Short mmCIF file of C-alpha atoms in Angstrom, two decimals:
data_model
loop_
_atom_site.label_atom_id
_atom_site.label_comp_id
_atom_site.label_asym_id
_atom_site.label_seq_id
_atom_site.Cartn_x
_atom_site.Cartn_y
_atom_site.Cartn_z
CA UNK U 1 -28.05 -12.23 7.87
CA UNK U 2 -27.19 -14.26 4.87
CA UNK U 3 -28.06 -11.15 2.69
CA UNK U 4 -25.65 -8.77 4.64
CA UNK U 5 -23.08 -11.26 4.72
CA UNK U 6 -23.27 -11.21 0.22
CA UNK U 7 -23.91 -7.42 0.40
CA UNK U 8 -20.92 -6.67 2.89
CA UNK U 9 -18.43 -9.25 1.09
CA UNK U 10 -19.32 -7.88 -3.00
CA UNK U 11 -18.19 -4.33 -1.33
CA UNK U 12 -14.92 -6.33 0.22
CA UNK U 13 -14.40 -7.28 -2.84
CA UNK U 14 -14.46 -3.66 -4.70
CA UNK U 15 -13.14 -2.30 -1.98
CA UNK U 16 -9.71 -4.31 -2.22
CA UNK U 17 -9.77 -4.63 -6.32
CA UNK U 18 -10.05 -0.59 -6.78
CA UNK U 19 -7.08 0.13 -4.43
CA UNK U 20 -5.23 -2.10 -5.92
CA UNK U 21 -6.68 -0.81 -9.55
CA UNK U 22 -4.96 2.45 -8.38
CA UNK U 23 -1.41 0.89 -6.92
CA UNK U 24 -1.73 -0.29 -11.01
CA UNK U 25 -1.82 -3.66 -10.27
CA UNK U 26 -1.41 -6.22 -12.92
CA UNK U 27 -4.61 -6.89 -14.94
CA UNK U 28 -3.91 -10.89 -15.31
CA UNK U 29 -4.50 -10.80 -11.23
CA UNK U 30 -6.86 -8.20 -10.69
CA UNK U 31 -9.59 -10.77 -9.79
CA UNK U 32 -7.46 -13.09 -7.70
CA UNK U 33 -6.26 -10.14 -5.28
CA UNK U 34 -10.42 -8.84 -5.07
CA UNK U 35 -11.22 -12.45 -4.02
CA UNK U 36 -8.31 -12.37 -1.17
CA UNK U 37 -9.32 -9.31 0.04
CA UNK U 38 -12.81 -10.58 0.26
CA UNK U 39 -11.84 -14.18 1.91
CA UNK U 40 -9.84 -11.76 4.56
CA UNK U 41 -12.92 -9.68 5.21
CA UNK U 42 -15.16 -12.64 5.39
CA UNK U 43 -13.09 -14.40 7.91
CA UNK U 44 -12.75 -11.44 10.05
CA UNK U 45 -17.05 -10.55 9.81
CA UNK U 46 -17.83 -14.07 10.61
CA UNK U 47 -16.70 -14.01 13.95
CA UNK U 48 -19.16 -11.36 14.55
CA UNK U 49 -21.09 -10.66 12.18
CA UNK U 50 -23.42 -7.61 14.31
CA UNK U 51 -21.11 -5.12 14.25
CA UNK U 52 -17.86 -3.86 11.41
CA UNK U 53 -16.34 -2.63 14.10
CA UNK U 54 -13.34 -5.17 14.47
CA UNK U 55 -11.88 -6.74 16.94
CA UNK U 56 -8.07 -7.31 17.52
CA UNK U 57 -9.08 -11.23 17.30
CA UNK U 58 -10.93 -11.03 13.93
CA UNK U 59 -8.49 -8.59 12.77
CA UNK U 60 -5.65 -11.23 13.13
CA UNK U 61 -8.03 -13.71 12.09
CA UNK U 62 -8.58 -12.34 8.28
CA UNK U 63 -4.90 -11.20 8.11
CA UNK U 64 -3.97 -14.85 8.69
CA UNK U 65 -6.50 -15.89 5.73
CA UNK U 66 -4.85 -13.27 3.62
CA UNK U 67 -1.15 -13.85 4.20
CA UNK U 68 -1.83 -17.81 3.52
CA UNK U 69 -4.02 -17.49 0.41
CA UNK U 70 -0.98 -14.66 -0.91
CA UNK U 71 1.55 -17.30 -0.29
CA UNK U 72 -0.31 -19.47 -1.95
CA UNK U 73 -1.32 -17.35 -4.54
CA UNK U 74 2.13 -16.13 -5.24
CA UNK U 75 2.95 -19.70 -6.25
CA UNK U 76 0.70 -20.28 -8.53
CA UNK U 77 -0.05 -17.43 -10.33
CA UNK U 78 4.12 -16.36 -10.41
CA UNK U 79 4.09 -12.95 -8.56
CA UNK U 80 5.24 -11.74 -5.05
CA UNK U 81 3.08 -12.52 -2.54
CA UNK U 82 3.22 -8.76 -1.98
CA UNK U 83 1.08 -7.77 -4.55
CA UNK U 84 -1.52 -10.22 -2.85
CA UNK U 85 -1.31 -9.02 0.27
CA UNK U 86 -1.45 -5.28 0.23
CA UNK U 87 -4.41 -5.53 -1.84
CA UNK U 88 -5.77 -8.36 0.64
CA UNK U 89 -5.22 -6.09 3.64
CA UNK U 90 -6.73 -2.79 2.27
CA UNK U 91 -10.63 -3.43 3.89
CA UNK U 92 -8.72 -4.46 7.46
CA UNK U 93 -6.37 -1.66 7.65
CA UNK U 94 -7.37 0.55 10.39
CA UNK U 95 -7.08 3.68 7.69
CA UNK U 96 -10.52 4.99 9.50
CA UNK U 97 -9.34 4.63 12.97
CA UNK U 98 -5.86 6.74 11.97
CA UNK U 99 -7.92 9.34 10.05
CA UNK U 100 -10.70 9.66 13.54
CA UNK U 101 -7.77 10.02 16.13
CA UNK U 102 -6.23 13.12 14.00
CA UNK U 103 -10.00 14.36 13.53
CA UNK U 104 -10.81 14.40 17.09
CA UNK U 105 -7.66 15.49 18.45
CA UNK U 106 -8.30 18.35 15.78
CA UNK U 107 -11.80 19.08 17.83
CA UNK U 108 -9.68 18.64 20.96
CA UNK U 109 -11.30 15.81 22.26
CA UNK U 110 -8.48 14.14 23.97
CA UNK U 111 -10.88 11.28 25.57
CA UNK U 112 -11.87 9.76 22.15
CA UNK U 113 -8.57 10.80 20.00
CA UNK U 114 -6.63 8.63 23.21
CA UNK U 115 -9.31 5.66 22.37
CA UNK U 116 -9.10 5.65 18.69
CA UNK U 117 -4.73 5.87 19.14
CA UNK U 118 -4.79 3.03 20.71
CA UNK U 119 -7.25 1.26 18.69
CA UNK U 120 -4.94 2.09 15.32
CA UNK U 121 -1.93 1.37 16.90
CA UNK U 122 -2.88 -1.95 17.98
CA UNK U 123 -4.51 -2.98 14.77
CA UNK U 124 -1.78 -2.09 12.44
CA UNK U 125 0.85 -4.15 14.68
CA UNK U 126 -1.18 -6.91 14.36
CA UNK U 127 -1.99 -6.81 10.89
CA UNK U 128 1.35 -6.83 10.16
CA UNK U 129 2.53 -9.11 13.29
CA UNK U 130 -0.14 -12.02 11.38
CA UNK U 131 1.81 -11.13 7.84
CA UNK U 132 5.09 -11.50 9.57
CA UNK U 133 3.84 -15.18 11.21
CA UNK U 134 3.02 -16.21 7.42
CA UNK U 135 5.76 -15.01 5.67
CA UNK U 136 8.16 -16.74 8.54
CA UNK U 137 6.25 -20.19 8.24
CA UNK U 138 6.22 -20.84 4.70
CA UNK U 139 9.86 -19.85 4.06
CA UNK U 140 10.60 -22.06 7.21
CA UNK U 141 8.50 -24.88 5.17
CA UNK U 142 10.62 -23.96 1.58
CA UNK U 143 14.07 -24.31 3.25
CA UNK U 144 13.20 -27.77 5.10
CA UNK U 145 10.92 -29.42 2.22
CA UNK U 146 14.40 -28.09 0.14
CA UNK U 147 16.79 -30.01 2.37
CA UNK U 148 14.86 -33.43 2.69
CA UNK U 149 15.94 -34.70 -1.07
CA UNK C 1 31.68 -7.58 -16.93
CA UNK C 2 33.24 -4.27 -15.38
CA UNK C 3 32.26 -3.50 -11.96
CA UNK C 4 31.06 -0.16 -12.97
CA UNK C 5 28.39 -1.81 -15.16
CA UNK C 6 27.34 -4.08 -12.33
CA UNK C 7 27.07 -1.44 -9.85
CA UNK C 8 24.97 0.65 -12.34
CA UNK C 9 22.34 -2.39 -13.21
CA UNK C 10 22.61 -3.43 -8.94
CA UNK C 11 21.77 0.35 -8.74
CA UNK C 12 19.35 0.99 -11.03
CA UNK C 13 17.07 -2.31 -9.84
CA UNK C 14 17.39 -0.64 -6.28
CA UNK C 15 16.12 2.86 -7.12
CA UNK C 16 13.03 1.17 -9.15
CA UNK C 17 11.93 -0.80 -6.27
CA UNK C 18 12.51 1.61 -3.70
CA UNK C 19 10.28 4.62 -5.67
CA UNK C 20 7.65 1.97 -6.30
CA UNK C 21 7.12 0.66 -3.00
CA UNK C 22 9.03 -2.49 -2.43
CA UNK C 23 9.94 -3.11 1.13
CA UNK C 24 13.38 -2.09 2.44
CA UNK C 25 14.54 -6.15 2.97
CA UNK C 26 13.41 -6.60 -0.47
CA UNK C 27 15.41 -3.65 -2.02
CA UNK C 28 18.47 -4.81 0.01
CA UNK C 29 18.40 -8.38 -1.15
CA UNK C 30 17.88 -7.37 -4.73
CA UNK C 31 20.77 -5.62 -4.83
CA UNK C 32 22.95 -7.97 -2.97
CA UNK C 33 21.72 -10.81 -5.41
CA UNK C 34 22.48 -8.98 -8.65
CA UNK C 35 25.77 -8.50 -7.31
CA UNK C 36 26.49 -11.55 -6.02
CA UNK C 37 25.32 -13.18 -9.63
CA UNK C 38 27.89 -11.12 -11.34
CA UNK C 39 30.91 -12.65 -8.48
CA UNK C 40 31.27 -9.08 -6.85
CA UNK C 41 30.70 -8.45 -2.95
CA UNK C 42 28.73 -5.54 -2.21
CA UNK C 43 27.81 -3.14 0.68
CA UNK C 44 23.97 -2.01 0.25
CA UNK C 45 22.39 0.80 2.91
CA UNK C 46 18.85 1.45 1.55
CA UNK C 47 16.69 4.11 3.36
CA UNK C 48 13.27 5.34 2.56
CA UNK C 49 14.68 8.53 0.67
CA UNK C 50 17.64 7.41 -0.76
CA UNK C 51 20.21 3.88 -1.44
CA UNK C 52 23.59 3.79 -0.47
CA UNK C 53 25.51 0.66 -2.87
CA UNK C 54 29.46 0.11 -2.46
CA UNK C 55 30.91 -2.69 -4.34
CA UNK C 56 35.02 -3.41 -3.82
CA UNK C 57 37.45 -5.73 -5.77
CA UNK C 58 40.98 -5.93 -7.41
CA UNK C 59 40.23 -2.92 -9.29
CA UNK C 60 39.23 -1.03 -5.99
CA UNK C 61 36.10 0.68 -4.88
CA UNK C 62 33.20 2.46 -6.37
CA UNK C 63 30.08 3.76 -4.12
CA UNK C 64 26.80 5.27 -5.59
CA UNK C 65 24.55 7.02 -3.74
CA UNK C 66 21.11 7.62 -5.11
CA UNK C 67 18.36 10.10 -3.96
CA UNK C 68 14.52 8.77 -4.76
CA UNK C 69 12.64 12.34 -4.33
CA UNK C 70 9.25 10.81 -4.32
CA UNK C 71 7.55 7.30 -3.82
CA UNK C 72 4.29 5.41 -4.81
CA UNK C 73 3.17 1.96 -4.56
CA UNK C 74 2.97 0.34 -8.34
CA UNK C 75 3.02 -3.42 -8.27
CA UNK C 76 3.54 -4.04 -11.99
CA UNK C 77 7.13 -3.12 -11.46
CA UNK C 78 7.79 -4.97 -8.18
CA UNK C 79 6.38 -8.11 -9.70
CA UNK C 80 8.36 -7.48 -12.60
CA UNK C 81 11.63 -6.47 -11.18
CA UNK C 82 11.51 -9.51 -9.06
CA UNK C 83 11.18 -11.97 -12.02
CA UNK C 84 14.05 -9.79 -13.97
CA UNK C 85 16.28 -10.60 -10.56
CA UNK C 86 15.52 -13.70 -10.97
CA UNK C 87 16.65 -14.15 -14.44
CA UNK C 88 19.79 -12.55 -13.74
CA UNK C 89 20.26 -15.05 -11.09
CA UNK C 90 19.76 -17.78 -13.63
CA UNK C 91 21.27 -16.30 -16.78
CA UNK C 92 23.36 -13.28 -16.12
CA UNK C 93 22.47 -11.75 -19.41
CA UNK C 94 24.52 -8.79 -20.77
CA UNK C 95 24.84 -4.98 -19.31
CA UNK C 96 22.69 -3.74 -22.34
CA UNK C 97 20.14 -6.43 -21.95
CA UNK C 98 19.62 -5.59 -19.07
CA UNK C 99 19.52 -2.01 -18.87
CA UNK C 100 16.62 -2.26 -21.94
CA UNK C 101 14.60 -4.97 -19.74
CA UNK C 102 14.65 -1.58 -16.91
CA UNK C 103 14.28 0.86 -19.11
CA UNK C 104 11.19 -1.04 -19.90
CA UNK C 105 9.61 -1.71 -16.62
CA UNK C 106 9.70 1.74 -15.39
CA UNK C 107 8.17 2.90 -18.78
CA UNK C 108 5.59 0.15 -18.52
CA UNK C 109 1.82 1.57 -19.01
CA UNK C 110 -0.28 2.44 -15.77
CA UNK C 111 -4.15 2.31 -15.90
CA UNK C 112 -5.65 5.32 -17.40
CA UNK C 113 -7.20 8.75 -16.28
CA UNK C 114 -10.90 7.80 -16.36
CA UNK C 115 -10.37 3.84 -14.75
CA UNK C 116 -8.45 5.62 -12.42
CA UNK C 117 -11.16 8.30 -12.08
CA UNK C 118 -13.74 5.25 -11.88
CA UNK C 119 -11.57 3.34 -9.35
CA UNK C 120 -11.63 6.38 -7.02
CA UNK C 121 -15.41 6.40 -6.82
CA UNK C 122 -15.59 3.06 -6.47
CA UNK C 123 -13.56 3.11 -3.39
CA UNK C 124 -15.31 5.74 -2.05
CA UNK C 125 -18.57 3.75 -2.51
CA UNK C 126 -17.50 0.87 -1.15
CA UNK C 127 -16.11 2.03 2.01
CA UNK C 128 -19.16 4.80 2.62
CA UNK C 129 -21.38 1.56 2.82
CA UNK C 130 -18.41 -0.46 5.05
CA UNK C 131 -18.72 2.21 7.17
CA UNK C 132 -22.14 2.67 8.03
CA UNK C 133 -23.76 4.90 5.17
CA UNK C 134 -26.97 4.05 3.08
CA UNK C 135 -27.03 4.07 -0.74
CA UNK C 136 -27.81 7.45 -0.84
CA UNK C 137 -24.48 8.18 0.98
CA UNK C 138 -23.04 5.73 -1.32
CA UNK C 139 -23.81 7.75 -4.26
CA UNK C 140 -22.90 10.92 -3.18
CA UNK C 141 -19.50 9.10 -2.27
CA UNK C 142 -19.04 7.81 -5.60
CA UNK C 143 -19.24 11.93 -6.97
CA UNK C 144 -16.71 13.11 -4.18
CA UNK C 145 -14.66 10.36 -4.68
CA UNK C 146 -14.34 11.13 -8.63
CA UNK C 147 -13.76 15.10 -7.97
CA UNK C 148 -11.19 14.06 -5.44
CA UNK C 149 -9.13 11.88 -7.77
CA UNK C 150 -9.19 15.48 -10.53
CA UNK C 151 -8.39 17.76 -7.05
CA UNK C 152 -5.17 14.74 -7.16
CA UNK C 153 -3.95 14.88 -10.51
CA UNK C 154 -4.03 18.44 -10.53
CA UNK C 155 -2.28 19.16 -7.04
CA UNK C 156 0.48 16.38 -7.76
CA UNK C 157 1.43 17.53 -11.56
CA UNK C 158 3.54 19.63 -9.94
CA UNK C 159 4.65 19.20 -6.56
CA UNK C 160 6.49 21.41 -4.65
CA UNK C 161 6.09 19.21 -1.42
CA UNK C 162 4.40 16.40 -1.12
CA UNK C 163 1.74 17.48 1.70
CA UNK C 164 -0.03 19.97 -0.04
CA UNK C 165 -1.80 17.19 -2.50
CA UNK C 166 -3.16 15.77 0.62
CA UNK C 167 -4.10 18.75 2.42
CA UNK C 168 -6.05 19.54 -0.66
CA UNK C 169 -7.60 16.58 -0.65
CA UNK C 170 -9.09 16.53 2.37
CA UNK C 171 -10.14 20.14 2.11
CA UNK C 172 -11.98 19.17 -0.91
CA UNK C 173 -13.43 16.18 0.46
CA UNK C 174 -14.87 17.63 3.44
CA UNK C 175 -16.28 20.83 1.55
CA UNK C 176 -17.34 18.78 -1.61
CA UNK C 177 -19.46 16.21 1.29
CA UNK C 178 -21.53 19.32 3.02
CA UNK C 179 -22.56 20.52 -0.54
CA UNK C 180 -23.80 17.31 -1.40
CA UNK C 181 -25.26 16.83 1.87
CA UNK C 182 -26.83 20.16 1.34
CA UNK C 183 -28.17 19.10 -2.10
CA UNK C 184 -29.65 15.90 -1.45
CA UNK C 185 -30.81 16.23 2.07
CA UNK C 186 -30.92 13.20 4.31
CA UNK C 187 -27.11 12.34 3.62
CA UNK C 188 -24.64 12.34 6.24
CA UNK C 189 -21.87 14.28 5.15
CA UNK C 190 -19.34 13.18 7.74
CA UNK C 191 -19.51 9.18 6.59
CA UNK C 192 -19.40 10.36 3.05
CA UNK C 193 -16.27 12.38 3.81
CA UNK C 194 -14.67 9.33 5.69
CA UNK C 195 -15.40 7.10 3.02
CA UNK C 196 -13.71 9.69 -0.03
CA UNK C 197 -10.54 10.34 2.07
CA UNK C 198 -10.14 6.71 2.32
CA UNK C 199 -8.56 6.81 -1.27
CA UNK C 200 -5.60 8.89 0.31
CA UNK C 201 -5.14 7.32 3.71
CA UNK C 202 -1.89 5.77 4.25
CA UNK C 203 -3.26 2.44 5.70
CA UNK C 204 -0.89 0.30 3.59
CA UNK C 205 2.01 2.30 4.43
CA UNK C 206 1.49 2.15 8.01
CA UNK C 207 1.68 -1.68 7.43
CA UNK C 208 4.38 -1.39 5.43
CA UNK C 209 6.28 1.16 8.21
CA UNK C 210 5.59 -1.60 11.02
CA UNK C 211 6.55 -4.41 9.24
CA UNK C 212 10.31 -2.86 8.67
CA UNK C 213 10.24 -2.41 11.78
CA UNK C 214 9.68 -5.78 12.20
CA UNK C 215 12.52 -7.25 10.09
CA UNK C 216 14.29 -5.19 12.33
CA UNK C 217 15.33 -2.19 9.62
CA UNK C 218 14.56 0.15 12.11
CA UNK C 219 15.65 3.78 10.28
CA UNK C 220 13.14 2.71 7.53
CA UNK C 221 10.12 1.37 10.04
CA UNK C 222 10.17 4.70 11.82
CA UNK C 223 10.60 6.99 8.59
CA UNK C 224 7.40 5.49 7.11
CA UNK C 225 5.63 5.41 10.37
CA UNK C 226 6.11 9.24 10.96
CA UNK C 227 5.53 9.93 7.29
CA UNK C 228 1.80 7.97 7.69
CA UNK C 229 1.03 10.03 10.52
CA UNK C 230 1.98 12.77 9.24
CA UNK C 231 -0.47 12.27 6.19
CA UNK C 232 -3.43 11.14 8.14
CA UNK C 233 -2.97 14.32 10.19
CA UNK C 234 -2.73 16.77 7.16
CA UNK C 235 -5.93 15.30 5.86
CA UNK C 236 -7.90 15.49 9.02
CA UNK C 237 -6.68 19.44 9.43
CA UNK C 238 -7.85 19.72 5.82
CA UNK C 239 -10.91 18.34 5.96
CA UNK C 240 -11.36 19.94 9.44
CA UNK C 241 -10.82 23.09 8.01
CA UNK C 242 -13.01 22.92 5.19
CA UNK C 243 -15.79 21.61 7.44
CA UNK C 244 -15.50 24.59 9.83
CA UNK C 245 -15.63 27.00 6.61
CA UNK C 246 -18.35 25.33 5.38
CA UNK C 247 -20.53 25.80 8.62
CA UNK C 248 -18.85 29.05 9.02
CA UNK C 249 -20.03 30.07 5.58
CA UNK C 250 -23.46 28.61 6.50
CA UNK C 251 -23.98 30.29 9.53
CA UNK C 252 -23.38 34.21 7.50
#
């Protein structure tokens, strides 16, 4: 278990640095975005770590993980906490899921192109329902910790 | 400073960030700021395919509307057109200044041909084996994935609309997977095809659509919703199509 759990997070990792590699990312935080991408995955595989076929739960889960470590990210290292996050996302977004629904309703199977719809539509709104919740708190927390001296 | 020079620097910020894949609230409140650090008050209507900027005071009104004919996602220049709004925040440099510090960032080096080459196989390794492939499949991956990126640069050198690079792209995918799978036997051609086309599906942008949506800039949200699905369904009729050639061709 412990072995599938290093195997599956290294490819999190590549899998959210080489994305980002191609939306020419800046060098200085290459490594920073990889590891939020894979502390994102991580979260989201160790609810269940049997199957990688996620949940809604786990999905909103990792997001979560990713939208705070960007915000905190962007602080320290002096960038948008944009480039964190769409690198951070790319192994949860339900790409896959988009791509199957247009495949099957290409081999007009309505039953599983309905299933897989749903199953994209659902993930991407909460994916970006969880970046939403971040991005809301911590400006919330900027504009009171601003007022209070 | 003249207002014409302000609405050219408000302008020019707002094109760069909109053809490099900054959200709509974030091309909006760039150009409000930059105005509102020279002492002007501005209108701003941003939509995915073109910015709308109005700025009115003693001297009267001036409007510019600008078309952006094509967008990717580069976050060098969002990270660095969001410290340069800062600066002018802080400093409000000069109209030349300024214009040089642009003229910079969109000029400012990408990575090149073969880390790009290197970063599509990657991807394409990485998600075979996320999505149920073994090594094997991995490896084959890591091939289509590099052939796809050269099927890309060639297809997008010169556009004439967008969709055909991705219709390509999943025709090559899907034909370049059965060859492979007919090569080495024992590899599933379908998981390696899923895991090459990753490098073109429009995941992020589907965030990105929903989350406009979200902030409530609904024109936007929609625009880049329909625009994902339209991509995810030209690759899938691509790569359907090359798959049912391929078998097709097989089966003579």
């Amino acid at each position: 278990m412990i072995q599938s759990f290093i195997k599956y997070s290294i490819l999190a990792f590549i899998g959210s640095i080489a994305p980002a590699m191609v939306m020419n990312i800046e060098k200085r935080v290459l490594l920073w975005a990889g590891l939020g991408g894979m502390l994102g995955f991580c979260t989201a595989f160790a609810f269940n770590p049997s199957s990688l076929f996620f949940g809604m739960l786990q999905i909103f889960a990792g997001t979560l993980v990713v939208g705070i470590y960007s915000e905190i990210m962007a602080i320290f290292l002096k960038n948008p906490s944009t480039v964190f996050c769409i690198s951070g996302i790319f192994p949860l977004v339900p790409g896959i899921s988009a791509y199957q629904t247009m495949k099957f309703l290409v081999e007009n199977n309505l039953n599983k192109a309905a299933f897989y719809a749903v199953d994209t539509a659902l993930k991407a709104f909460t994916i970006a329902f969880g970046i939403m919740i971040v991005t809301a708190l911590f400006r919330f927390i900027r504009r009171t910790g601003r007022k209070v001296p | 400073m003249q207002q014409k020079k302000i609405l050219d620097i408000a302008v020019s910020a707002g094109s760069i960030l909109l053809r490099f894949g900054a959200e709509t609230y974030r091309v909006e409140d760039t150009i409000r700021r930059i105005c509102k650090s020279y002492g002007l008050k501005c209108e701003a209507f941003v939509l995915p395919t073109g910015l709308f900027v109005s700025i009115e005071d003693e001297q009267g009104t001036s409007t510019i509307c600008k078309r952006i004919p094509s967008r990717t996602v580069d976050l060098t220049k969002i990270a660095h057109l969001n410290d340069l709004s800062r600066r002018i925040e802080r400093d409000k440099p000069e109209y030349n200044e300024v214009m040089n510090e642009l003229g910079a960032i969109s000029a400012c080096e990408t990575y090149s041909g073969p880390a790009m080459t290197l970063c599509f196989s990657l991807t394409a390794f990485a998600y075979t084996l996320l999505f149920g492939g073994n090594y094997k499949d991995g490896l084959c991956a890591m091939f289509v994935g590099a052939l796809l990126y050269m099927v890309n640069s060639v297809f997008s050198k010169d556009v004439s609309f967008p969709f055909i690079t991705y219709f390509a792209g999943g025709f090559a995918a899907a034909v370049m997977s059965s060859a492979a799978a007919g090569v080495f036997p024992g590899t599933n051609a379908y998981v390696v095809t899923v895991g090459a086309v990753t490098n073109m599906l429009p995941g992020v942008a589907l965030i990105n659509g929903i989350r406009d949506l979200l902030y409530g800039d609904s024109v936007s949200g929609l625009t880049k919703f329909g625009e994902a699905i339209m991509i995810v369904a030209v690759i899938a009729a691509g790569s359907g199509i090359g798959l049912a050639l391929w078998i097709y061709g097989g089966s003579l």
